[in-house]
Short mmCIF file of C-alpha atoms in Angstrom, two decimals:
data_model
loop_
_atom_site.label_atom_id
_atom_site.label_comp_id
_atom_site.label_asym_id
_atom_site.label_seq_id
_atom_site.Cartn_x
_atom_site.Cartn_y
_atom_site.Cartn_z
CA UNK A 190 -8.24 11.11 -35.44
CA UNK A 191 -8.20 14.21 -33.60
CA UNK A 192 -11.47 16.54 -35.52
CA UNK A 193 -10.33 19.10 -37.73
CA UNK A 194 -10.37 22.61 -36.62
CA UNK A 195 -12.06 24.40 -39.62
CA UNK A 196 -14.65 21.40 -38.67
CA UNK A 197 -14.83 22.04 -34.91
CA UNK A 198 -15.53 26.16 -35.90
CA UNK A 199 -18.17 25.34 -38.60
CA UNK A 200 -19.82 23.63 -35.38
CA UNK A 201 -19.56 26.55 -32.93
CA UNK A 202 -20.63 28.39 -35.73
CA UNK A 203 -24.09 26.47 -36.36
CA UNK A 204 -25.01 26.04 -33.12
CA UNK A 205 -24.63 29.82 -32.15
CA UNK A 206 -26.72 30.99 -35.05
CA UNK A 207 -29.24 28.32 -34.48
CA UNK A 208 -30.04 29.58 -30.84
CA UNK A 209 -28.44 33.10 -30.31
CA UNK A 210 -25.50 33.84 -27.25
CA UNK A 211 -24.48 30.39 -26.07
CA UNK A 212 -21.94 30.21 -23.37
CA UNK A 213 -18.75 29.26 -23.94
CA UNK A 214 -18.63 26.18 -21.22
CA UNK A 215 -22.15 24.59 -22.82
CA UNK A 216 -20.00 24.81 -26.03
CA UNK A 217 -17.28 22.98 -24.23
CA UNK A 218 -19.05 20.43 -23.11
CA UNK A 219 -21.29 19.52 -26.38
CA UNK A 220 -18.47 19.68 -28.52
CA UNK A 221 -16.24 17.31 -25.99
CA UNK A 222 -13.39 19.71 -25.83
CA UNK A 223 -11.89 22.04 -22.99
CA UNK A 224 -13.43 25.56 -22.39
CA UNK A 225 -9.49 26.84 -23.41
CA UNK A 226 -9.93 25.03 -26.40
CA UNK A 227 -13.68 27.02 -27.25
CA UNK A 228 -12.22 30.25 -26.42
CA UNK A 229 -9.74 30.19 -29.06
CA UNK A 230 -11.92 28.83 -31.43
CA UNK A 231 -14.08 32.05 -30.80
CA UNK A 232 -11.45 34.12 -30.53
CA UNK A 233 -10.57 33.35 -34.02
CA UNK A 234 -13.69 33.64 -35.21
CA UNK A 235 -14.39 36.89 -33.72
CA UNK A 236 -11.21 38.22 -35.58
CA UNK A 237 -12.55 37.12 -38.79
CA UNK A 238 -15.93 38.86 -38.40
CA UNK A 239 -17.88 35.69 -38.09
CA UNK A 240 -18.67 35.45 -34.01
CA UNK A 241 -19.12 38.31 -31.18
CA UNK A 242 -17.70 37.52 -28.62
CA UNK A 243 -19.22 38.80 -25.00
CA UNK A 244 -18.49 37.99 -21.01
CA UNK A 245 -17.65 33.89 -21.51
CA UNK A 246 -20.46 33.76 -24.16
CA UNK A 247 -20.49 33.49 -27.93
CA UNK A 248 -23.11 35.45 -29.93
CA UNK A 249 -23.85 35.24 -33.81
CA UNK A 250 -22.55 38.15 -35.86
CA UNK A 251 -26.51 39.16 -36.57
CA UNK A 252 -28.75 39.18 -33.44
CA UNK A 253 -32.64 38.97 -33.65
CA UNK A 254 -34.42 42.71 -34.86
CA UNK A 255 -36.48 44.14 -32.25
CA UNK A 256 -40.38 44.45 -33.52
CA UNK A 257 -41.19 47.58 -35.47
CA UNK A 258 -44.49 49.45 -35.03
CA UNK A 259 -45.28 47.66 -38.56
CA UNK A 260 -45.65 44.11 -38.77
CA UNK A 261 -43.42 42.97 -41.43
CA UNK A 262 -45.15 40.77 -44.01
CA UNK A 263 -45.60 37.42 -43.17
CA UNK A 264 -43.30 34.60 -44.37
CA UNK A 265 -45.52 31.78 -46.47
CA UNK A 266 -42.19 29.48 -46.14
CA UNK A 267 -42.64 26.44 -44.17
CA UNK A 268 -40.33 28.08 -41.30
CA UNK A 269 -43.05 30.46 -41.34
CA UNK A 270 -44.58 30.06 -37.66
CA UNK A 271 -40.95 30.42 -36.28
CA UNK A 272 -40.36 26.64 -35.41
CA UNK A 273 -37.21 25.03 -36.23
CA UNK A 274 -35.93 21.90 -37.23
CA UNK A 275 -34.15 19.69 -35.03
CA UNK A 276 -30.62 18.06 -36.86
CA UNK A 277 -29.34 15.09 -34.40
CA UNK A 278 -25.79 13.75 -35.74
CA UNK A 279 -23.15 12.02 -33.54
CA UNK A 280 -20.24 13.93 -32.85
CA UNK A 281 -16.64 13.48 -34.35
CA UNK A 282 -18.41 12.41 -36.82
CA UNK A 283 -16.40 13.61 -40.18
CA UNK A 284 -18.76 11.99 -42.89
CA UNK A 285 -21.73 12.61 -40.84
CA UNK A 286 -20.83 16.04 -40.54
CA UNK A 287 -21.23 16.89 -44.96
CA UNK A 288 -24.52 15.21 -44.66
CA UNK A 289 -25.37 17.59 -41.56
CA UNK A 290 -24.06 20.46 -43.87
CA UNK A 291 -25.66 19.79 -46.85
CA UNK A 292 -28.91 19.70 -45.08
CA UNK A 293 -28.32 23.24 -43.82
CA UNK A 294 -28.34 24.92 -46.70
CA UNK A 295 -31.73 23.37 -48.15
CA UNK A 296 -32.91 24.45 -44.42
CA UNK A 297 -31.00 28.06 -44.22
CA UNK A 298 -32.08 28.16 -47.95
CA UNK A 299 -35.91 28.12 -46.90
CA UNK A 300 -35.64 30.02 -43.85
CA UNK A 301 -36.02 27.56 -41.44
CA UNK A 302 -34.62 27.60 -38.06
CA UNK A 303 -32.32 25.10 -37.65
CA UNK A 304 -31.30 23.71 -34.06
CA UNK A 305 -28.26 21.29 -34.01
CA UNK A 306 -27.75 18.73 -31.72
CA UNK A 307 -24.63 16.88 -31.05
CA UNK A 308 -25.10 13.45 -29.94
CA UNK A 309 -22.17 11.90 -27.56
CA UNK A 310 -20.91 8.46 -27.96
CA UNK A 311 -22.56 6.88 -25.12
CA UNK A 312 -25.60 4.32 -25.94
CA UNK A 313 -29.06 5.84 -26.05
CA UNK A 314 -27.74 9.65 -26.54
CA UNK A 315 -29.84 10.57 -29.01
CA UNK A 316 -33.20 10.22 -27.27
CA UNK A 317 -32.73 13.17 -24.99
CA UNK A 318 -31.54 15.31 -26.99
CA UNK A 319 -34.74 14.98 -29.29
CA UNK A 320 -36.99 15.06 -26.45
CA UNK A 321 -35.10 18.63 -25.42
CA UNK A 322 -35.69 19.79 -29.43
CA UNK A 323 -39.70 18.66 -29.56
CA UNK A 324 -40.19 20.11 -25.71
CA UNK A 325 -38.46 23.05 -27.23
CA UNK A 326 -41.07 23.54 -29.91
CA UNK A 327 -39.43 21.59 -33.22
CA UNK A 328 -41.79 20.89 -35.83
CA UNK A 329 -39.84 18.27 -37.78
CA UNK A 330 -36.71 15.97 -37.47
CA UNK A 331 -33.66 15.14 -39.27
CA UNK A 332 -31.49 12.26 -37.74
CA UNK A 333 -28.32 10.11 -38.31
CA UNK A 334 -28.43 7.79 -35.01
CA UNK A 335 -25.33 6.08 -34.52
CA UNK A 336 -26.22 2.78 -33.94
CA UNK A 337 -22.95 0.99 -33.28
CA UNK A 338 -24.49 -2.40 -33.14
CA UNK A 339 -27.88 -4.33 -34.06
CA UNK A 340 -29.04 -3.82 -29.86
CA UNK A 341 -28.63 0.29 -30.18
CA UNK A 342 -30.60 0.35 -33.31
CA UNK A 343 -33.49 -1.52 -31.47
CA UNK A 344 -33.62 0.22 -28.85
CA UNK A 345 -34.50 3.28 -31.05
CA UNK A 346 -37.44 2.04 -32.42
CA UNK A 347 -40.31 2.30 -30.27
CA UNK A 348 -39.58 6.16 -29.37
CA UNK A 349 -38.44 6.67 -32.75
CA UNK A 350 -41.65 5.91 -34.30
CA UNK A 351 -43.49 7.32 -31.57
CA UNK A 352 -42.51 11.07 -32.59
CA UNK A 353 -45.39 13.22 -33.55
CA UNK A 354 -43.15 15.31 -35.79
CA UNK A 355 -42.41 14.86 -39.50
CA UNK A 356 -38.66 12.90 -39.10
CA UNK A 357 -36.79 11.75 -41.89
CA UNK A 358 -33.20 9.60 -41.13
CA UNK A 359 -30.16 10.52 -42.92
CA UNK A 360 -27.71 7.43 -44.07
CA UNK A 361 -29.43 4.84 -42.42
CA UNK A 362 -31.88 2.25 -43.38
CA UNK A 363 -33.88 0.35 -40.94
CA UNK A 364 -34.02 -3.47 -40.97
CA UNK A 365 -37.01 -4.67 -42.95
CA UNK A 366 -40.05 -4.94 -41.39
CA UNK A 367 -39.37 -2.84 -38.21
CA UNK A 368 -41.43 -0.49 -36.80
CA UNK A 369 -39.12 2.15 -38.90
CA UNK A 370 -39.55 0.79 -42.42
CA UNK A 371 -42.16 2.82 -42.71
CA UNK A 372 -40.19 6.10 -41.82
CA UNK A 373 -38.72 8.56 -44.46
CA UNK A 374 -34.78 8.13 -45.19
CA UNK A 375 -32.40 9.17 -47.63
CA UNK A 376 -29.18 7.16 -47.65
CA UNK A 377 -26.35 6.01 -50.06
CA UNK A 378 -26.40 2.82 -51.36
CA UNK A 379 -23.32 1.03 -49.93
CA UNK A 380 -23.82 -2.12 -51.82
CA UNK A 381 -23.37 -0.31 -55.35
CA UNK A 382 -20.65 1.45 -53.18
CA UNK A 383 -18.84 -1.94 -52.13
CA UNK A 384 -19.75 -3.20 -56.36
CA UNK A 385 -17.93 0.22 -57.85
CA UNK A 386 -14.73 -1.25 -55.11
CA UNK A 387 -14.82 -4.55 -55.89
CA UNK A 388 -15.61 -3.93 -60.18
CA UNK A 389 -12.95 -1.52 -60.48
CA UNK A 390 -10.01 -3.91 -58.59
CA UNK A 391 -11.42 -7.00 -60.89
CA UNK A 392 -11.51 -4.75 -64.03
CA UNK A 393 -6.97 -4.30 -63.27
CA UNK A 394 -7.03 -7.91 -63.10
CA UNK A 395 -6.93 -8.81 -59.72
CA UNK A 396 -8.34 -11.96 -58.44
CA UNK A 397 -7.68 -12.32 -54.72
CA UNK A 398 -9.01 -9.05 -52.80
CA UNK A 399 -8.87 -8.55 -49.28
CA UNK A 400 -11.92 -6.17 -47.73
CA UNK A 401 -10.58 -4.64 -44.06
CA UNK A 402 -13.26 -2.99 -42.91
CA UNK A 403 -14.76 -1.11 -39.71
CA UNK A 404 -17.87 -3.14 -37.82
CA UNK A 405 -19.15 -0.34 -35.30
CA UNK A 406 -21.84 1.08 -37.57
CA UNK A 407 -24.98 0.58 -40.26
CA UNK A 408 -22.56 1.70 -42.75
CA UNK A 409 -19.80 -0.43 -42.24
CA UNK A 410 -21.87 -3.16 -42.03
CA UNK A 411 -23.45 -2.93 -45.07
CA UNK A 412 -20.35 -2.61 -46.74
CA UNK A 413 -19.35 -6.30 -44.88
CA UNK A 414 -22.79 -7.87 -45.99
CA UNK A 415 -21.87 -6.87 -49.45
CA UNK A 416 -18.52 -6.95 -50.33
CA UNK A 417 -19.36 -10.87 -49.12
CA UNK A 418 -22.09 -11.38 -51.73
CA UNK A 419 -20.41 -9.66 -54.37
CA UNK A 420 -17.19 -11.58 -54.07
CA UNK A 421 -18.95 -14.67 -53.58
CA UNK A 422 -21.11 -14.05 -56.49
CA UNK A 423 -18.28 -13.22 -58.78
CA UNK A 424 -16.74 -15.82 -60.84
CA UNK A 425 -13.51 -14.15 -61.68
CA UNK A 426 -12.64 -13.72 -57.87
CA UNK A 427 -10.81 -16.52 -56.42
CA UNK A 428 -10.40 -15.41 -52.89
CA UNK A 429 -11.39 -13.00 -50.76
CA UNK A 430 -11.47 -11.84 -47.19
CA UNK A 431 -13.02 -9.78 -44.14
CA UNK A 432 -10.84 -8.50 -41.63
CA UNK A 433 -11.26 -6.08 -38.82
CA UNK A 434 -10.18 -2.22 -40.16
CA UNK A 435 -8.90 -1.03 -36.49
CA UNK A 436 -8.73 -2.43 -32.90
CA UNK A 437 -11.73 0.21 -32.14
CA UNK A 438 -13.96 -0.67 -35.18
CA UNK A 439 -15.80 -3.04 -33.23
CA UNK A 440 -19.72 -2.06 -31.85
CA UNK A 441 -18.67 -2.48 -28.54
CA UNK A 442 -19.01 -5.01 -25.66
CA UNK A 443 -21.43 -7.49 -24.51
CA UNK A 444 -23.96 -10.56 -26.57
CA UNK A 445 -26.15 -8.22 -27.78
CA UNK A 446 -23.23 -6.06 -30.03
CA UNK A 447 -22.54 -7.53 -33.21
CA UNK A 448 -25.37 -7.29 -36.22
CA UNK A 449 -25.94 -10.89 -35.87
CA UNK A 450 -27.81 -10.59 -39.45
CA UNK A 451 -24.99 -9.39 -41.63
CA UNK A 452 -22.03 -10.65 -39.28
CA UNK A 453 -23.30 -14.45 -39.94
CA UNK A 454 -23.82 -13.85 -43.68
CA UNK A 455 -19.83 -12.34 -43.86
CA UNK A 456 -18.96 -15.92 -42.01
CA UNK A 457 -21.66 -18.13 -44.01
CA UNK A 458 -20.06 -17.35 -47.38
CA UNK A 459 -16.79 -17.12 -46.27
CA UNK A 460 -14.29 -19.37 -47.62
CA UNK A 461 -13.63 -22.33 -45.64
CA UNK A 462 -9.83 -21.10 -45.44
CA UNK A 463 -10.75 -17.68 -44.14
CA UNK A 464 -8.51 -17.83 -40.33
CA UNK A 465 -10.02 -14.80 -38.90
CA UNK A 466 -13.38 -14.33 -37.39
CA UNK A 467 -13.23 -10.49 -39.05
CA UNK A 468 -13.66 -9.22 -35.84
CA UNK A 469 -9.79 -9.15 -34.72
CA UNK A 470 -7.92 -6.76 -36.24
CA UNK A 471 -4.95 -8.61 -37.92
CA UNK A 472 -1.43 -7.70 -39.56
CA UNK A 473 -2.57 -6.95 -42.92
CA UNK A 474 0.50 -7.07 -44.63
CA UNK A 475 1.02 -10.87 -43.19
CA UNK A 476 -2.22 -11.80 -44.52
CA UNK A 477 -2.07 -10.35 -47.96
CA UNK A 478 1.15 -12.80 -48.17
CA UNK A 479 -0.60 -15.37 -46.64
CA UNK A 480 -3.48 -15.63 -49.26
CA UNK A 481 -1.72 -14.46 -52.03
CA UNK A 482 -3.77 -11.29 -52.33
CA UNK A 483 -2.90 -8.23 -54.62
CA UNK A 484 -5.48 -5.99 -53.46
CA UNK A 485 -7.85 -4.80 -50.70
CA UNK A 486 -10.94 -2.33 -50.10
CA UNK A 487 -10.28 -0.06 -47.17
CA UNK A 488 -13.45 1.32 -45.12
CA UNK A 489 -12.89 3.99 -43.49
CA UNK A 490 -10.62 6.44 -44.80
CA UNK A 491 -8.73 7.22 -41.57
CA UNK A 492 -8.41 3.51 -41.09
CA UNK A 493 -7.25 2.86 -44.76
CA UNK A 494 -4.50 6.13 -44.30
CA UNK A 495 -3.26 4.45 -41.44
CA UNK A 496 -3.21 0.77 -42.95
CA UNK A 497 -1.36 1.76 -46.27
CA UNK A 498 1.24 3.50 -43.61
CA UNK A 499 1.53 0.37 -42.10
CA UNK A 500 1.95 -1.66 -45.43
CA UNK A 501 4.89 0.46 -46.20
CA UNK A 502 6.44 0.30 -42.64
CA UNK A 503 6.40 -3.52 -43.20
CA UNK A 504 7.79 -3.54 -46.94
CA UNK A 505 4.51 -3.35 -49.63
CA UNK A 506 4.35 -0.38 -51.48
CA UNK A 507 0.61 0.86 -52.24
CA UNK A 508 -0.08 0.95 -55.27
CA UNK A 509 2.93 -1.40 -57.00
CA UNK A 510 2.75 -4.19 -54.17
CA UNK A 511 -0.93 -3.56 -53.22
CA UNK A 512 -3.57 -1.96 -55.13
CA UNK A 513 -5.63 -0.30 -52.95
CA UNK A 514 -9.79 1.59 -52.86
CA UNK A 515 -10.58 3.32 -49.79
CA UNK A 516 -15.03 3.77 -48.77
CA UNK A 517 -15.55 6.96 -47.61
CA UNK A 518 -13.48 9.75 -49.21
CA UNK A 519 -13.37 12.58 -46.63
CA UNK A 520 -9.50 12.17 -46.58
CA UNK A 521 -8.80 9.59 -48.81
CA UNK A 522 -7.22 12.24 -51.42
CA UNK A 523 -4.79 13.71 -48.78
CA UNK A 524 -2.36 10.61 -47.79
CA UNK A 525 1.24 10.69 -49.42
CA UNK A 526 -0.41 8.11 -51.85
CA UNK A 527 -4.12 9.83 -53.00
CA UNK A 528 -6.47 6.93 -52.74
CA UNK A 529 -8.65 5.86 -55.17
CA UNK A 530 -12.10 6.04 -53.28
CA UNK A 531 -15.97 5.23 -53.19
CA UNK A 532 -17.57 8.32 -52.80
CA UNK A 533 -20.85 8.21 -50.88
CA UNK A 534 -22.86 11.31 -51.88
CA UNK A 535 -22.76 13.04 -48.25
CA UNK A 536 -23.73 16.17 -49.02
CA UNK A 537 -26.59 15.61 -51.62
CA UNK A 538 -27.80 12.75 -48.86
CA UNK A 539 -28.23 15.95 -46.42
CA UNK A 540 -30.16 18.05 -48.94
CA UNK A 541 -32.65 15.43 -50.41
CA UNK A 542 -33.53 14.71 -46.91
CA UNK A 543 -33.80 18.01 -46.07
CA UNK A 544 -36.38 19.08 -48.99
CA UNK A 545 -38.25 15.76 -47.97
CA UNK A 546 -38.80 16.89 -44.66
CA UNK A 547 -39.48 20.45 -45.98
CA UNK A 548 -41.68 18.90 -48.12
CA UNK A 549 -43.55 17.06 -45.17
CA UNK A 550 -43.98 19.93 -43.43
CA UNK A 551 -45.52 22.52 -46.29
CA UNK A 552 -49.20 21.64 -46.24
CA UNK A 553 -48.97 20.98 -49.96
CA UNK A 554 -50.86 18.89 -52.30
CA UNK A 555 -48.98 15.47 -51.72
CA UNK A 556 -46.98 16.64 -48.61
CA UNK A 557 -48.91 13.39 -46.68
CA UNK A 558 -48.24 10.88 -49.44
CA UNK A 559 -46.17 7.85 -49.52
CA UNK A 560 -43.15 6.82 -46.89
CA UNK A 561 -40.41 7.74 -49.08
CA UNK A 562 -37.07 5.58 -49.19
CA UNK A 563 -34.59 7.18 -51.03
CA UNK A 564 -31.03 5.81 -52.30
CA UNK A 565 -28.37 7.85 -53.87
CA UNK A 566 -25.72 6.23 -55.60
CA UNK A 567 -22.30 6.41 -54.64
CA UNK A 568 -19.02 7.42 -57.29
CA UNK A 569 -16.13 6.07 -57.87
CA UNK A 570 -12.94 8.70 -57.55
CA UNK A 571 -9.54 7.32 -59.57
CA UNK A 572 -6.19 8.58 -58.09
CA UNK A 573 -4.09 6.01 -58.65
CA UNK A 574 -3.32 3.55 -55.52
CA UNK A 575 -4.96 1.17 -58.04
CA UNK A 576 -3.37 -0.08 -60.67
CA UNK A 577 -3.57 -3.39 -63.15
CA UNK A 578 -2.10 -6.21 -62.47
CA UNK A 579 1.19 -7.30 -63.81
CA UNK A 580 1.32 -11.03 -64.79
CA UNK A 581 3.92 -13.11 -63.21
CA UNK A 582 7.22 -13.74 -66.00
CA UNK A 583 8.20 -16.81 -66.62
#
């Protein structure tokens, strides 16, 4: 889905006031979109008082106050030697992209300079761009790789751990026992995520539950891993599936791409019936006539917009046919049919991280204490693309 536009300008926005005058074709190329495209964007933004605009180069609205002849008091805030914070997200990166916000205004909030990074989709971006930040002076790190497959998020480790700089990842947990465990993190807890889903389609009555989900990140495979256990584990459900979300919800190429962990738990407590190898993206409609099923969990909300179209193009209406939870909720509420949705706490996921890493880097009493590995709990939205089951007459 093409990135919003309101989304692409809140972008432009932070990374001009994090460094100063940026030129429009560096904007262009670490957002991934043409320099025509940028222009407009700061056009816009010009007109509404929020950008200068000079010769092919955006500038914040404020610039940096020449010294005085008296130094103004000094700052005891822990931006207070003028380093910033380095924020490393991937890009087109919707859910990502409340976390990154709601860790900018714990860091705005404090006065800390914040310099955002963008990370492109190719394998191994992110290292770079964090070297660039720490050459660059950054005292502390906030991070979201993307690790779209078990190898990627390997291959992070050794640098990763290797930092020098308070770093804290944001909505992602490393495997147990890794280098990383003992790293600071703040994520959501997808498998209470996947239980609120999967609790809230058996509470309507439904007994055979489809999960089509997306397989190219930590995220969606947690909710995989889960949604397996918990049906499995749950007496009233009598079958259940894993099916691919979209053709491109796959971690990529090659031996070394799925999450062999959690991929060969989805197949070990699979039902012996189960046709597909979840990694083939399959006619849902067909296969929720196949197995009899009167409802499905949708991950991710894009994905689950474009499946419920696809239901109704092929004759099952969401929810009288097909009830239906979405896992994300960025856009869940916005399709012709709001969808119910597991809300992962994005925002709040940005800002606890944020005031751990703030906390890391204050000097105070405690600031060195204990790796901390914080979960936040996702919520459950109702909007009605669920609804009970009606029992078959007779």
């Amino acid at each position: 889905m093409r990135e919003p536009v309101e989304l692409r300008r809140q972008r432009i926005l932070s990374v001009v006031e994090s460094r100063g005058a940026v030129k429009v074709s560096v904007l262009a190329a670490e957002l991934d979109v043409s320099v025509v495209t940028i222009r407009r964007d700061v056009e816009e933004l010009t007109r509404a008082g929020r950008l200068r605009r000079g010769h092919g180069v955006a500038r914040p609205v404020r610039e940096a106050q020449p010294p005085t002849a008296v130094p103004a008091p000094r700052s005891e805030g822990p931006g207070a030697d003028g380093g910033a914070v380095a924020l490393v997200v991937p890009e087109r990166h919707s859910y990502l992209y409340e976390t990154l916000h709601g860790a900018r205004t714990v860091l705005e909030e404090s006065g800390m300079r914040i310099a955002l990074h963008i990370a492109p989709q190719s394998a191994g971006a992110e290292r770079p761009l964090v070297e660039r930040a720490l050459a660059d002076g950054a005292r502390g790190l906030l991070i979201a790789p993307r690790w779209r497959n078990a190898r990627s998020e390997e291959l992070d480790y050794g640098w990763l751990a290797d930092l020098g700089v308070p770093t804290v990842l944001m909505e992602r947990r490393p495997r147990p026992g890794s280098v990383l465990h003992a790293l600071d993190s703040v994520c959501s807890d997808h498998w209470y995520g996947t239980y609120l889903a999967v609790e809230h389609l058996v509470s309507l009555g439904h007994r055979r539950i489809v999960l089509a989900a997306r397989d190219d990140s930590p995220t969606a495979r947690s909710i995989r891993a889960a949604f397996a256990e918990i049906a499995a584990g749950r007496p009233e459900v009598e079958d259940w599936s894993v099916v691919l979300s979209s053709p491109e919800a796959v971690p990529g190429p090659g031996p070394d791409s799925p999450a062999a962990g959690d991929a060969a738990a989805v197949e070990a407590a699979a039902p012996p019936a189960l046709a597909t190898d979840g990694r083939t993206a399959v006619d849902l409609a067909a296969l929720l006539r196949e197995r009899g099923a009167t409802a499905a969990v949708l991950h991710g909300d894009v994905d689950a917009l474009m499946l419920v179209q696809r239901l109704a193009e092929s004759g099952v209406e969401v929810p009288r046919d097909c009830s239906v939870v979405a896992y994300d909720d960025v856009v869940a509420a916005l399709g012709s049919t709001p969808l119910t949705a597991v809300a992962p706490p994005k925002a709040e996921i940005g800002r606890a991280a944020a005031e751990l890493l703030l906390h890391r880097l204050s000097g105070a009493l405690g600031a060195s204490g204990p790796v901390r590995r914080t979960e936040l709990l996702p919520t459950l939205k109702v909007r009605g693309s669920a609804q009970a089951l009606t029992p078959p007459t007779e």
